[in-house]
Short mmCIF file of C-alpha atoms in Angstrom, two decimals:
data_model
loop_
_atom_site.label_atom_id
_atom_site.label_comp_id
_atom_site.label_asym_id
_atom_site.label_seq_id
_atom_site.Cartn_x
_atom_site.Cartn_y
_atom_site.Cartn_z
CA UNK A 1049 -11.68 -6.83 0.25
CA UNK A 1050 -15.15 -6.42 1.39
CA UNK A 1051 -15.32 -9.81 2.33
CA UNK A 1052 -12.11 -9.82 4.39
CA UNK A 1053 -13.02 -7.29 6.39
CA UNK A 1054 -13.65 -7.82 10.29
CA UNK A 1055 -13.28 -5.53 13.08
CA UNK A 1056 -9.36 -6.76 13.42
CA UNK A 1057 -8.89 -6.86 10.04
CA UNK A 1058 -9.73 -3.01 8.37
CA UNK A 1059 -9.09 -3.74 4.64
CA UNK A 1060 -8.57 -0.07 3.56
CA UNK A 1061 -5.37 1.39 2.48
CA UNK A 1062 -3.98 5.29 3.64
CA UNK A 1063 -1.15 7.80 2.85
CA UNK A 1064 0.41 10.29 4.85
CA UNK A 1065 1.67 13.11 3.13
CA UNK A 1066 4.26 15.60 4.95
CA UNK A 1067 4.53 19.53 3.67
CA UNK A 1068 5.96 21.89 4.55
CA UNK A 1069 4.50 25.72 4.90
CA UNK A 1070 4.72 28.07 1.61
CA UNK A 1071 7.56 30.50 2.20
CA UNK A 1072 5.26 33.47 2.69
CA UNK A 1073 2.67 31.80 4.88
CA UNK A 1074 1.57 33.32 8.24
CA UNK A 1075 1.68 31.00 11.65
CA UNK A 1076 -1.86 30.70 10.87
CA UNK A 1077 -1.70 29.31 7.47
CA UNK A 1078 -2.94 25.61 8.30
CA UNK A 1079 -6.55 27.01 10.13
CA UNK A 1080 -6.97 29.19 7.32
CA UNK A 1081 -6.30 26.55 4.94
CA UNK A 1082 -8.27 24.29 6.92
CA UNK A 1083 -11.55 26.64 6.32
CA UNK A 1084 -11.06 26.43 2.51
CA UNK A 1085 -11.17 22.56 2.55
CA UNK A 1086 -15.03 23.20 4.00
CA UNK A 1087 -16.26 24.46 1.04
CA UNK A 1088 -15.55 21.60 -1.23
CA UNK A 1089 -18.71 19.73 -0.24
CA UNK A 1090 -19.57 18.17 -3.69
CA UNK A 1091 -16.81 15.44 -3.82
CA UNK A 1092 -16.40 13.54 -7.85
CA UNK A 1093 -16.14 10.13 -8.08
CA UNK A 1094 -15.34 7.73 -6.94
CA UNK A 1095 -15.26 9.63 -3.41
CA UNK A 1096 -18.98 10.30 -4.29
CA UNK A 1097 -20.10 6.61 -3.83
CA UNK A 1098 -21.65 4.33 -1.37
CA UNK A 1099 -22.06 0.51 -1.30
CA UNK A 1100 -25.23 -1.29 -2.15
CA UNK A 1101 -26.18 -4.57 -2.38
CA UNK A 1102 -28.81 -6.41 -5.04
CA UNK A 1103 -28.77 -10.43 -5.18
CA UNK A 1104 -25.87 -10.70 -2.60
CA UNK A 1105 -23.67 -8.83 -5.10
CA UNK A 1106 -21.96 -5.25 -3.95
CA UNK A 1107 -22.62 -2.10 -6.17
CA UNK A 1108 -21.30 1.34 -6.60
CA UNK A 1109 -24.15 4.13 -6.16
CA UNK A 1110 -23.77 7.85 -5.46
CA UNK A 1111 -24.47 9.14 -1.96
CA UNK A 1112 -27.76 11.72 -2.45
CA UNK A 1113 -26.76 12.30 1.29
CA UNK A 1114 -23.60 13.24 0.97
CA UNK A 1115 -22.06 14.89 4.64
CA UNK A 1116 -18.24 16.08 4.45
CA UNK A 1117 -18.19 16.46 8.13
CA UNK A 1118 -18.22 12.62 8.89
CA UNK A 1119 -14.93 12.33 6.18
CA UNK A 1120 -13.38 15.56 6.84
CA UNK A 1121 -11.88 16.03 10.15
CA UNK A 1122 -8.98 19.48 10.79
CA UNK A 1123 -7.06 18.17 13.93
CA UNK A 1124 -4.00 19.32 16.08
CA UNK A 1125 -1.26 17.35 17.43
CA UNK A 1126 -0.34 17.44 21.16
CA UNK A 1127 2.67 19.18 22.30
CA UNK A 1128 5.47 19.28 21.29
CA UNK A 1129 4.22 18.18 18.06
CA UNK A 1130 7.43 15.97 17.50
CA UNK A 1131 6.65 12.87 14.60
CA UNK A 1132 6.44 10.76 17.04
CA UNK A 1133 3.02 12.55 18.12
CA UNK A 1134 2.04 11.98 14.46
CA UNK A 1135 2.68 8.60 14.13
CA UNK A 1136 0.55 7.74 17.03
CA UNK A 1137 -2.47 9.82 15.40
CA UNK A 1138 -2.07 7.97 12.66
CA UNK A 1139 -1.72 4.37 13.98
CA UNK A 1140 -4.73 5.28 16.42
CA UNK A 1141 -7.08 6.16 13.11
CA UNK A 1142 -5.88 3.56 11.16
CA UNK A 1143 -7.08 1.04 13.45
CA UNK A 1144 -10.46 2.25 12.78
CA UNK A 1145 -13.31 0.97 10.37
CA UNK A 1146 -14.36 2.97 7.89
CA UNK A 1147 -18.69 3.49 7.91
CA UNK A 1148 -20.06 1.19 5.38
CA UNK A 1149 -23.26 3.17 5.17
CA UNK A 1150 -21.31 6.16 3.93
CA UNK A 1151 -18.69 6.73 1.29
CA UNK A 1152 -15.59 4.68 2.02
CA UNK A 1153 -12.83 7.14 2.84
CA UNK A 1154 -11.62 9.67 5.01
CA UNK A 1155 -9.30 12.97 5.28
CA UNK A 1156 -7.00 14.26 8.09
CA UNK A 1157 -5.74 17.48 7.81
CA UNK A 1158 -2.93 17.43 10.91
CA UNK A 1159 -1.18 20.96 12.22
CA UNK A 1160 0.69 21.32 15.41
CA UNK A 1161 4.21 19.83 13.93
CA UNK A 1162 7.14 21.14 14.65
CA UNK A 1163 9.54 23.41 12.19
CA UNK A 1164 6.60 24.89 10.31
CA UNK A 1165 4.96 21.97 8.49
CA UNK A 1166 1.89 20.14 8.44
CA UNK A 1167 0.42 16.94 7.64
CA UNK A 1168 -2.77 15.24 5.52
CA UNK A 1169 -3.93 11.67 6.23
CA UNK A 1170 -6.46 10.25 3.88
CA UNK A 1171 -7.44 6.67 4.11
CA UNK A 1172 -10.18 4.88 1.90
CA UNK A 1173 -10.92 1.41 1.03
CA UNK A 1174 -9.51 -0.94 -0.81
CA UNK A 1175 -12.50 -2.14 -2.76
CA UNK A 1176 -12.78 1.38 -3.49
CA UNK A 1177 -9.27 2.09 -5.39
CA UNK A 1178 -5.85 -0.24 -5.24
CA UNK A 1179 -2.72 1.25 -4.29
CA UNK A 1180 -1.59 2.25 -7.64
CA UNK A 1181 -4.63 3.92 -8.67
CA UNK A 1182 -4.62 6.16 -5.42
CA UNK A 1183 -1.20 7.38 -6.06
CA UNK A 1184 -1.70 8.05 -9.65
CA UNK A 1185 -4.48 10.52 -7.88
CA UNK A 1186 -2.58 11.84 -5.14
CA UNK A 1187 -0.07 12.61 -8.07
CA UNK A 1188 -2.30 14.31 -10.13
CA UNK A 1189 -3.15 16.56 -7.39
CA UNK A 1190 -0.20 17.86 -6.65
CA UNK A 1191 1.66 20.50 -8.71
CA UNK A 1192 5.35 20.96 -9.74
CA UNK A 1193 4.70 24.93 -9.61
CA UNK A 1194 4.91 26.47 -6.08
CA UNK A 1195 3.13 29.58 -7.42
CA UNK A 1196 0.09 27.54 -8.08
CA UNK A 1197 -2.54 28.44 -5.97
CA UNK A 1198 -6.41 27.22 -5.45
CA UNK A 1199 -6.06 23.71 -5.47
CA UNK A 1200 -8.73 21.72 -4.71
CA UNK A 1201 -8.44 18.21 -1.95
CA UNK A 1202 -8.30 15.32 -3.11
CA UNK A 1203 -12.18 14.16 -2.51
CA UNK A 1204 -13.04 17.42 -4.77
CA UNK A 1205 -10.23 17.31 -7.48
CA UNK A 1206 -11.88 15.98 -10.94
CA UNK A 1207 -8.92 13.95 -12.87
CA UNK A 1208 -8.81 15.55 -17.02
CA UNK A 1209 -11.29 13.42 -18.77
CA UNK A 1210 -8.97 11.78 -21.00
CA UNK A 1211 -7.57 10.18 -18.36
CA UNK A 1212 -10.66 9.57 -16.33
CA UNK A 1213 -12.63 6.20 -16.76
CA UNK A 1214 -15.97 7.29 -14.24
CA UNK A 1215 -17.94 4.88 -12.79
CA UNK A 1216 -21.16 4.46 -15.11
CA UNK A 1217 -24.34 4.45 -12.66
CA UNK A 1218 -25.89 1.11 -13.07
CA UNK A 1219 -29.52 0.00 -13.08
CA UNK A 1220 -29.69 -2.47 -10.44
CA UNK A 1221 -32.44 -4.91 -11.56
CA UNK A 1222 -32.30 -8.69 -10.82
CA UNK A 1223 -32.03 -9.29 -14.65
CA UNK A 1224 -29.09 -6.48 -14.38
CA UNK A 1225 -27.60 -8.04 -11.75
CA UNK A 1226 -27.48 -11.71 -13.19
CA UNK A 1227 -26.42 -11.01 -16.65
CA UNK A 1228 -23.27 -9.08 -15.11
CA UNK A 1229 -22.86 -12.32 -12.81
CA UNK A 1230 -22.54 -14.29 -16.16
CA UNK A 1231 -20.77 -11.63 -18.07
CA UNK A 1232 -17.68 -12.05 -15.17
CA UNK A 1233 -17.83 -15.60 -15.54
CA UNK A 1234 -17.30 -16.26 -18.69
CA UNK A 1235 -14.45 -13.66 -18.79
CA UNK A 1236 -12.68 -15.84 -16.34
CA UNK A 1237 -13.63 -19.24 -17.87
CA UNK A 1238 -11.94 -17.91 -20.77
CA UNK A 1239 -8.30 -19.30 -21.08
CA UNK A 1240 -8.90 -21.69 -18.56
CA UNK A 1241 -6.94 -24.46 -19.68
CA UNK A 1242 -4.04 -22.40 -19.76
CA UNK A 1243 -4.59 -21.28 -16.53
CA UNK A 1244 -4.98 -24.98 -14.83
CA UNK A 1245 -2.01 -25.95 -16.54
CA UNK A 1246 0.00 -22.90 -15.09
CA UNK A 1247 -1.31 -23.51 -11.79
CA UNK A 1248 -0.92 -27.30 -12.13
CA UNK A 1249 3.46 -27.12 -13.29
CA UNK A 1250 3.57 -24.53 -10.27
CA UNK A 1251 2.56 -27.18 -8.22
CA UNK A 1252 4.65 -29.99 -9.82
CA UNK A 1253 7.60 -28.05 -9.79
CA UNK A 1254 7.70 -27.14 -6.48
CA UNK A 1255 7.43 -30.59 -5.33
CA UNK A 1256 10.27 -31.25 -7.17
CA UNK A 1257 12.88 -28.04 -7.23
CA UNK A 1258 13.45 -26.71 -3.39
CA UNK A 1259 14.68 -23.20 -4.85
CA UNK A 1260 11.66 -23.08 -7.11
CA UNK A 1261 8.88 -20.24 -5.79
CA UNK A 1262 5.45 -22.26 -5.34
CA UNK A 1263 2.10 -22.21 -3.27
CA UNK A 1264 2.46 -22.97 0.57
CA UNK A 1265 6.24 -22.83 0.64
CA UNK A 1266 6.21 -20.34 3.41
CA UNK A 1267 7.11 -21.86 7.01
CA UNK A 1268 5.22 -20.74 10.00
CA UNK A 1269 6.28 -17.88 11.46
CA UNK A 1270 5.59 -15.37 14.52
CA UNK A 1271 4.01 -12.78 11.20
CA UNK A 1272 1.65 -15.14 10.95
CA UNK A 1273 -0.35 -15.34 14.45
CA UNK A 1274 -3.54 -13.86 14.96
CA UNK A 1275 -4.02 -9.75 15.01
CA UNK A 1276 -5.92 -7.88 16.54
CA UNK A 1277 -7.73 -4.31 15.43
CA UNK A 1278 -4.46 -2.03 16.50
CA UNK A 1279 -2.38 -0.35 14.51
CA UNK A 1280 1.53 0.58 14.33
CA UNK A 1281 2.91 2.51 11.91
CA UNK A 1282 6.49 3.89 11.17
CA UNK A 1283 8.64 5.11 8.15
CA UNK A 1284 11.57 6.64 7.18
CA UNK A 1285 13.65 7.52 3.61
CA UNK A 1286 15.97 6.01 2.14
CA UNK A 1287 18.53 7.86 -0.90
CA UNK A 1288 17.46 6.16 -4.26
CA UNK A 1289 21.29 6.99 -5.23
CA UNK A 1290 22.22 4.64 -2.77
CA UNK A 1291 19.72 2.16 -4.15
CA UNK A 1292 20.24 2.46 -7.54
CA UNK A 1293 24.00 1.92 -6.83
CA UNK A 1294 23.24 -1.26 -5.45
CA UNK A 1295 21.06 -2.02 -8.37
CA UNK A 1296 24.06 -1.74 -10.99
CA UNK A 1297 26.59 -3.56 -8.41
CA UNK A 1298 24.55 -6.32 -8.21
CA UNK A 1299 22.58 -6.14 -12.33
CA UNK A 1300 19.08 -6.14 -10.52
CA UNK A 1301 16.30 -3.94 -10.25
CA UNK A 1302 15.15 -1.66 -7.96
CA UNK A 1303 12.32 -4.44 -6.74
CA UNK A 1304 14.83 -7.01 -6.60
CA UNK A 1305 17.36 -4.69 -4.57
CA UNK A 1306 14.29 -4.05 -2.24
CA UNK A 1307 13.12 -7.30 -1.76
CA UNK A 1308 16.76 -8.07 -0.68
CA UNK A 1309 16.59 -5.24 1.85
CA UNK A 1310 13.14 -6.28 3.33
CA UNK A 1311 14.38 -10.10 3.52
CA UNK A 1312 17.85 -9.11 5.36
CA UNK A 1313 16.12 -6.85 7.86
CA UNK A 1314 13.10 -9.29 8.66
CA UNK A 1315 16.11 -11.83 8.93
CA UNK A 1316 17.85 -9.86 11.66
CA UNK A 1317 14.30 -8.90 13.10
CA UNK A 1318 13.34 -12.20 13.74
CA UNK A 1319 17.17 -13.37 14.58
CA UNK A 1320 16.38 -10.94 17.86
CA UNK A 1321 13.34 -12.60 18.58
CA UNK A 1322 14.48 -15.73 18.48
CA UNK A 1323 11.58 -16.88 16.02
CA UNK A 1324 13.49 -17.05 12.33
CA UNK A 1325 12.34 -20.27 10.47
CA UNK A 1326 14.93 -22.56 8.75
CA UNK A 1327 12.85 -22.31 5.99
CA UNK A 1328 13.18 -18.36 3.78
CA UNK A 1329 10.70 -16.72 3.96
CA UNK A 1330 8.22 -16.16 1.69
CA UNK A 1331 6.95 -12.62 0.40
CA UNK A 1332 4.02 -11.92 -1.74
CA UNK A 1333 4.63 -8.91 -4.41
CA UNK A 1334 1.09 -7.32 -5.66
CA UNK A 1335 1.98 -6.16 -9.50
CA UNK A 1336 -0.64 -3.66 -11.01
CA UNK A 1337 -1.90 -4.80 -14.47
CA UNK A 1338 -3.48 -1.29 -14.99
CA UNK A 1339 -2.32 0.23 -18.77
CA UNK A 1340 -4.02 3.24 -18.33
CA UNK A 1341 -4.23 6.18 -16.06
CA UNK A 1342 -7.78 5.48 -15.33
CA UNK A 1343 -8.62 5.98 -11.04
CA UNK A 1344 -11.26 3.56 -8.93
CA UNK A 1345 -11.53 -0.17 -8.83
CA UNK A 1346 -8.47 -2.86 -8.45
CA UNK A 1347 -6.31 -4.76 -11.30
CA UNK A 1348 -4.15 -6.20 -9.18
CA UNK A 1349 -2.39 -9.17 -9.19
CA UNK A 1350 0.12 -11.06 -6.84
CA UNK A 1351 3.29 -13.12 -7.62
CA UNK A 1352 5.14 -14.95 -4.99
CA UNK A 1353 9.06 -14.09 -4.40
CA UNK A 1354 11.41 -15.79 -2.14
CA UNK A 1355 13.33 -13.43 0.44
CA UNK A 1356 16.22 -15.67 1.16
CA UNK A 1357 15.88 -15.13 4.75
CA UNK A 1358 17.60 -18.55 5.64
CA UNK A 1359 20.78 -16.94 3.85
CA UNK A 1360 23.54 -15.13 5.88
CA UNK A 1361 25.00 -13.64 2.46
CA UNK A 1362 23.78 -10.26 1.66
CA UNK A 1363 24.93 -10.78 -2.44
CA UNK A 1364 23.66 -14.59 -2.18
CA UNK A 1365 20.42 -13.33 -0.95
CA UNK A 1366 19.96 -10.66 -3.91
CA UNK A 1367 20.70 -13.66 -6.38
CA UNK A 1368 18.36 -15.78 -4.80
CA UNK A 1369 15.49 -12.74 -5.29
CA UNK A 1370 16.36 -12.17 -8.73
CA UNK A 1371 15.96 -15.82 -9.68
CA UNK A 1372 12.33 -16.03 -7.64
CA UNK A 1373 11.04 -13.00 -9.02
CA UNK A 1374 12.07 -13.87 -12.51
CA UNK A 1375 10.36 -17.44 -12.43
CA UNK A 1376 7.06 -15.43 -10.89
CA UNK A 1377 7.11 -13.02 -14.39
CA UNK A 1378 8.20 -16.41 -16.60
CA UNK A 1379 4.93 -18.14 -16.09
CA UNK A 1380 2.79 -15.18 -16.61
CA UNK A 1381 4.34 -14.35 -19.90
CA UNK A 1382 2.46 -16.47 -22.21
CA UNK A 1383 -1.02 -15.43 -20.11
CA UNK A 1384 -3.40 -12.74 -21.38
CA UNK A 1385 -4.28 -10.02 -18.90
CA UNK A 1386 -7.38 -11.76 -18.27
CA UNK A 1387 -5.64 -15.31 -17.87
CA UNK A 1388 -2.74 -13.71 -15.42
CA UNK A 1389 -5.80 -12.48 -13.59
CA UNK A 1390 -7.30 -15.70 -13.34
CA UNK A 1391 -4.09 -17.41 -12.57
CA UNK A 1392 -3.18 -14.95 -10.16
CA UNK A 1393 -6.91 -15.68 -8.39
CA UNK A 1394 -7.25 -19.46 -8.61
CA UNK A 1395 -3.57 -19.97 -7.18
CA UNK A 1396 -4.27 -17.54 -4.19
CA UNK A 1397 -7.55 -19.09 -3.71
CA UNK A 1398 -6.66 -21.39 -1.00
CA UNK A 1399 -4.88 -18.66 0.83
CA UNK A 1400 -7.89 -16.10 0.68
CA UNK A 1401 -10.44 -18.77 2.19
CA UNK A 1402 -7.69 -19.20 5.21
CA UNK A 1403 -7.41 -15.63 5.86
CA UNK A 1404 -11.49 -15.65 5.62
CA UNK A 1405 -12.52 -18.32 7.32
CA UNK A 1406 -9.04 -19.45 9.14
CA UNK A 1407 -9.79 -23.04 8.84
CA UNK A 1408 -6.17 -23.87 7.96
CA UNK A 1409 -3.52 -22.13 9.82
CA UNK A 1410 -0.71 -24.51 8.50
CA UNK A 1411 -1.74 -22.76 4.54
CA UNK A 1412 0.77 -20.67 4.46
CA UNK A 1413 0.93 -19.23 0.47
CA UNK A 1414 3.45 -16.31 1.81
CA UNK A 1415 4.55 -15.15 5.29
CA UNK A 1416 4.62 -10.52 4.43
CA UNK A 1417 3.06 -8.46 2.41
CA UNK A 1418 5.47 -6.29 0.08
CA UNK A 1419 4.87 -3.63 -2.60
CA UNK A 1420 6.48 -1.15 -4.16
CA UNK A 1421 4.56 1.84 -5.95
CA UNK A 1422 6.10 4.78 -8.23
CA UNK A 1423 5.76 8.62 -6.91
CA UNK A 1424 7.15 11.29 -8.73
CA UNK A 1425 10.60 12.45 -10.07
CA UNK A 1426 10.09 16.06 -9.04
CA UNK A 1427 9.64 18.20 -6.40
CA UNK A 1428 5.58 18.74 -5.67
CA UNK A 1429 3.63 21.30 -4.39
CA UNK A 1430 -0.25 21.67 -2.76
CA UNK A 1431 -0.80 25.26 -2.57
CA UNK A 1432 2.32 26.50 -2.59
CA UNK A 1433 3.39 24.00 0.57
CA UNK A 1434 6.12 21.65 -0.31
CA UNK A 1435 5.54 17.97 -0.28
CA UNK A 1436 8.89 16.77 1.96
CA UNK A 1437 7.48 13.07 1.99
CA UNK A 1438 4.89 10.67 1.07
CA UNK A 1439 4.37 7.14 3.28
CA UNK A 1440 1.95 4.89 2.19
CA UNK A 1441 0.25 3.34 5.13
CA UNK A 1442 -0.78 -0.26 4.27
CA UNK A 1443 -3.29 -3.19 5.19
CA UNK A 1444 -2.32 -5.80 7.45
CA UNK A 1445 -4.37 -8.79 7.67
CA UNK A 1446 -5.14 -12.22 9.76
CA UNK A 1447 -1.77 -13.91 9.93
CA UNK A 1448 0.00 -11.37 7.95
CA UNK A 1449 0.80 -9.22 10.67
CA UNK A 1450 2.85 -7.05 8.59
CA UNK A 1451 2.90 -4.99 5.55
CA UNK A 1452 5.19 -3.19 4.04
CA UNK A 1453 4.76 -0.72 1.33
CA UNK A 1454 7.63 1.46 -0.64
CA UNK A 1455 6.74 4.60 -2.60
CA UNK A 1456 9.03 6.57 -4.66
CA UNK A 1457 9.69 10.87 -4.30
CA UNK A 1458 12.42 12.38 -5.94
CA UNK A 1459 15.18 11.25 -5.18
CA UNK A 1460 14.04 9.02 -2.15
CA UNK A 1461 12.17 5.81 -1.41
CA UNK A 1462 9.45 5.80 1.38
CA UNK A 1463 9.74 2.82 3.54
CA UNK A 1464 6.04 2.43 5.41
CA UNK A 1465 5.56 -0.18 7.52
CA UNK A 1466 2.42 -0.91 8.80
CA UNK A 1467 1.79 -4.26 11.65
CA UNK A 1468 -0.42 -5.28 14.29
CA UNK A 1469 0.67 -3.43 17.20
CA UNK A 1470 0.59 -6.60 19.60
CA UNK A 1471 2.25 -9.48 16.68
CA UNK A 1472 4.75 -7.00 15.85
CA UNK A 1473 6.49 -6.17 19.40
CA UNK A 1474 9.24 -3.10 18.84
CA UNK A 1475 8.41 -3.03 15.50
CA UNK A 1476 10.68 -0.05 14.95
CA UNK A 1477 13.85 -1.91 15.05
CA UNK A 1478 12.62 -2.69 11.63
CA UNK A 1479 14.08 0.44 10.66
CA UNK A 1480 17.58 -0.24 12.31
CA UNK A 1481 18.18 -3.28 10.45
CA UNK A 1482 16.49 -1.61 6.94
CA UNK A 1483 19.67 0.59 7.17
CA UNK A 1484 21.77 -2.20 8.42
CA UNK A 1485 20.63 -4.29 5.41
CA UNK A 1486 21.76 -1.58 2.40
CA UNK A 1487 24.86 -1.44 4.50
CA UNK A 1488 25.68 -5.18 3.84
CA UNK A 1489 25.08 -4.87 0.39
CA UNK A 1490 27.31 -1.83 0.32
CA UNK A 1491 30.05 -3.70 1.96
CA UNK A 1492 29.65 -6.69 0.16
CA UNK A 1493 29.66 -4.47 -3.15
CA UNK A 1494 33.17 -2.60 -2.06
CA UNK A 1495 30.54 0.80 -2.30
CA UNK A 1496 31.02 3.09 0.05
CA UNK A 1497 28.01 6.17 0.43
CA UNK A 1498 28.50 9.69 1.52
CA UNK A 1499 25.00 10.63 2.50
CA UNK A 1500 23.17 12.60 5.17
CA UNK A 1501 21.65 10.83 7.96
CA UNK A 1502 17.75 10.19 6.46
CA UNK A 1503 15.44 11.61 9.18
CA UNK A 1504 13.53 8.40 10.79
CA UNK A 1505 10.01 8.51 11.39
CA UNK A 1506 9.07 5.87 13.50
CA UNK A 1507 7.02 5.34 16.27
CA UNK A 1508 8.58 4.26 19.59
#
């Protein structure tokens, strides 16, 4: 990730969370609240760390210079403070790098919304924490008991040590330095002939089987031009009722049902623009390996799932996602962790160096970016303020002009879409035909859903 990073590529990953204001709280609730957040100028790791580099290699150390006023920032929306003000705050700072010579993350607290609530936006970088680890902070942080009072932000809030697994401060000699260089590679070199041979039948079977899942499958595609630096971002809820409906109508998992979804609305997207490929697209799913509830650092791996975009069908198109993802978790499942790591790196390999270096446009391993992280099951609470949603705000890169990340609350799924603001022109019709996809599957199903209209948050 720190590699990947250019000025119109940011590689770090944000949430916005949405709360409203504890029942009891004055008009003036968010300054005041604002004030308290000051005082928490000793932040725990990892929030407490800076980059350094010895022998060309990066390393964690903590920041003896530590500032909260360059990551905190207490800000007010214009009038009338609608969401659509919000959105554009938050597309405008996550356009921004983050300040390699300081810790790598940053905190909005946002007031001026309308109907008594207010937002946070905290960002940080990727090499810093992956997606699953920052939610299983941002959960921790929260409460399920309004009453509870004192709670600390999330830069300050120190996760219960059995759960914990801190960065250990390293002594950064050459010697150090080497003998962790050799430590890493042998870990990966371990296994390797099972990897190669995964990696090599991938490649031999999708020569041979067109509905078979491989490496540079995915056509070329109007996703895939150049980006630049700007950022737009919108989101909106969707009933998990409705989607878990689907899921036993169709005997497929949430993920699968999602997939579906994203591949049907990109479909009608790109039907509008006059720029859908013969060829389906192709998505790439990032799958967390992490078996403990340990925060910091990235065990992430990514499997590669056809969308069926090529596909009219809305019940063809789920089949066609089951099948892909299934082959994706059939050749990992004689791999170790380490091996499905390896795998998961050597196969992606080629597709890394073209989104460094660009070399080879026509290397296309997958065309979007899709994941799909748990939340909670309960109602939350920071303070005694409500948390009404949660919208992961995601990472687009070079030729992967979008992203789009789901996150689970209650009883609803988060859609947040995050593109290039120039690639992706009216990127919020994306949300029309999200709806418009579970639709067709509802119809196709014989469902029908009785369910308030889900309030859209996108940016026009």
């Amino acid at each position: 990730f720190l590699m990947l990073e250019k000025r119109q590529q940011p590689t770090h990953i944000a949430g916005l969370q949405l709360f409203d204001f504890p029942q009891d709280a004055d008009d003036d609730f968010v300054t005041r609240f604002g004030e308290k957040m000051r005082h928490y100028t000793t932040p725990v790791a990892p929030f407490d760390k800076r980059l350094t580099y010895r022998l060309g290699q990066p390393y964690w150390v903590k920041d003896k210079q530590f500032d909260l006023e360059h990551h905190f920032r207490h800000v007010a929306l214009p009038h009338p403070g609608r969401i659509r003000e919000l959105l554009a705050l938050v597309s405008a700072e996550h356009s921004n790098l983050l300040d390699r010579q300081r810790p790598l993350w940053e905190s909005y607290l946002i007031e001026g919304l309308q109907g008594r609530r207010f937002a946070v936006y905290t960002k940080q970088h990727h090499s810093l924490m992956d997606g699953v680890s920052a939610m299983r902070l941002g959960m921790s942080l929260l409460s399920p008991d309004q009453e509870q009072r004192d709670m600390p932000p999330v830069w300050a809030y120190e996760m219960p040590r059995k759960n914990r697994a801190r960065p250990q401060e390293q002594r950064i000699t050459p010697f150090a330095a080497l003998t962790q260089q050799f430590k890493n590679a042998q870990k990966q070199i371990t296994g390797l002939q099972d990897v190669v041979r995964a990696v090599a039948e991938t490649y031999e079977r999708s020569g041979k089987d067109p509905e078979y899942t491989g490496i540079f499958q995915a056509p070329q595609c109007v996703l895939n031009d150049r980006i630049t630096g700007s950022r737009r971002f919108a989101a909106q809820s969707y009933s998990l009722v409705r989607i878990r409906r689907l899921c036993k109508a169709y005997s497929a998992t949430v993920n699968d049902i999602v997939l579906a979804i994203c591949g049907s609305a990109l479909r009608d997207y790109l039907l509008e623009l006059r720029a859908l490929p013969e060829q389906p697209l192709i998505t790439a799913v990032p799958v967390s390996l992490r078996q403990d509830d340990s925060v910091g650092g990235n065990e992430i791996v990514t499997i590669l799932a056809n969308l069926a975009t090529d596909v009219a069908d809305p019940a063809r198109r789920v089949e066609i996602v089951k099948q892909s993802v299934a082959q994706a978790k059939q050749r990992m499942a004689n791999l170790s962790q380490t091996q499905i790591m390896a795998y998961s790196a050597l196969a992606m390999a080629p597709a890394a160096l073209q989104l460094m270096t660009g070399i080879a446009p026509k290397w296309q391993a997958f065309n979007v970016l899709i994941s799909n992280v748990p939340g909670p099951q309960r109602p939350m609470y920071w303070n005694g303020a409500r948390l009404r949603g949660m919208y992961p705000v995601s990472m687009p890169m070079d030729r992967l002009a979008l992203n789009i990340t789901i996150l689970s609350y209650c009883d609803h799924l988060e859609f947040g879409l995050t593109a290039c603001r120039r690639t992706m022109p009216s990127m919020q019709r994306m949300l029309t035909h999200l709806e418009s996809a579970i639709e067709k599957l509802e119809i196709a199903a014989s469902l029908h859903h009785a369910c308030n209209k889900e309030e859209s948050l996108e940016l026009i």
